[in-house]
C-alpha cells in the first residue's frame, strides 16, 4: 500500500503537470533522481496540490501520507 501511495504521488504530478516527475534515459541517473527527490513542481501548480504531491513523494514510507491524511487534506476535499 505504501508503494501505491508513492505511485499516487507520481500520477498526481503527471496529471497536474503533464509529464513525469523523474525522467532520465540513463537508468542510474533516474534512480539517483528518485532517491534524492530531484524534481521540480512548476509554479502554476496550486499550492495545496504541491503540498499533496510533496507529502506523497517521500522516500521513507513511514513519513509518507497515509489514506487518512489524504482524505483530510484540503486539496482532496
Coordinates of C-alpha atoms in Angstrom, one line a residue:
X1 CA 0.0 0.0 0.0
X2 CA 2.8 2.4 0.8
X3 CA 4.2 1.9 -2.7
X4 CA 0.7 2.6 -4.1
X5 CA 0.7 5.9 -2.3
X6 CA 4.1 6.8 -3.8
X7 CA 2.6 5.9 -7.2
X8 CA -0.3 8.1 -6.4
X9 CA 2.1 11.0 -6.0
X10 CA 3.7 10.2 -9.3
X11 CA 0.3 10.0 -11.0
X12 CA -0.9 13.2 -9.4
X13 CA 2.2 15.0 -10.5
X14 CA 1.9 13.7 -14.1
X15 CA -1.8 14.5 -14.3
X16 CA -1.2 18.0 -13.0
X17 CA 2.0 18.9 -14.7
X18 CA 1.8 16.9 -17.9
X19 CA 4.9 14.8 -17.6
X20 CA 6.6 12.5 -15.0
X21 CA 8.5 14.0 -12.0
X22 CA 11.5 11.8 -12.6
X23 CA 12.8 11.1 -16.1
X24 CA 16.2 10.3 -17.5
X25 CA 17.3 7.9 -20.3
X26 CA 20.2 6.7 -18.1
X27 CA 18.7 4.3 -15.5
X28 CA 21.4 5.0 -12.9
X29 CA 20.7 8.8 -13.1
X30 CA 17.0 8.1 -13.0
X31 CA 17.4 6.1 -9.7
X32 CA 19.6 8.9 -8.2
X33 CA 16.9 11.5 -9.1
X34 CA 14.3 9.4 -7.4
X35 CA 16.4 8.7 -4.3
X36 CA 17.3 12.4 -4.0
X37 CA 13.8 13.6 -4.8
X38 CA 15.2 15.6 -7.6
X39 CA 12.1 17.1 -9.2
X40 CA 10.5 20.5 -9.6
X41 CA 6.9 21.4 -9.3
X42 CA 6.1 24.2 -11.7
X43 CA 4.9 27.5 -10.2
X44 CA 1.5 27.3 -11.9
X45 CA 0.5 24.2 -9.8
X46 CA -1.9 25.0 -7.0
X47 CA -0.2 25.4 -3.6
X48 CA -2.5 22.7 -2.0
X49 CA -1.7 20.3 -4.8
X50 CA 2.0 20.9 -4.4
X51 CA 1.7 20.1 -0.8
X52 CA -0.2 16.9 -1.6
X53 CA 2.5 15.8 -4.1
X54 CA 5.3 16.6 -1.7
X55 CA 3.5 14.6 1.1
X56 CA 3.2 11.6 -1.2
X57 CA 6.7 11.7 -2.8
X58 CA 8.5 10.9 0.4
X59 CA 11.2 8.3 0.3
X60 CA 10.6 6.9 3.8
X61 CA 7.2 5.1 3.7
X62 CA 6.7 5.7 7.5
X63 CA 6.8 9.5 6.8
X64 CA 4.6 9.4 3.7
X65 CA 1.0 10.4 3.7
X66 CA -1.5 7.6 4.5
X67 CA -5.0 7.3 3.1
X68 CA -6.4 9.1 6.2
X69 CA -4.0 12.0 5.6
X70 CA -5.1 12.3 2.0
X71 CA -8.8 12.3 3.0
X72 CA -8.2 15.2 5.4
X73 CA -6.1 17.2 3.0
X74 CA -7.7 20.5 1.7
X75 CA -6.7 19.7 -1.9
X76 CA -8.5 16.3 -1.7
X77 CA -11.7 17.9 -0.2

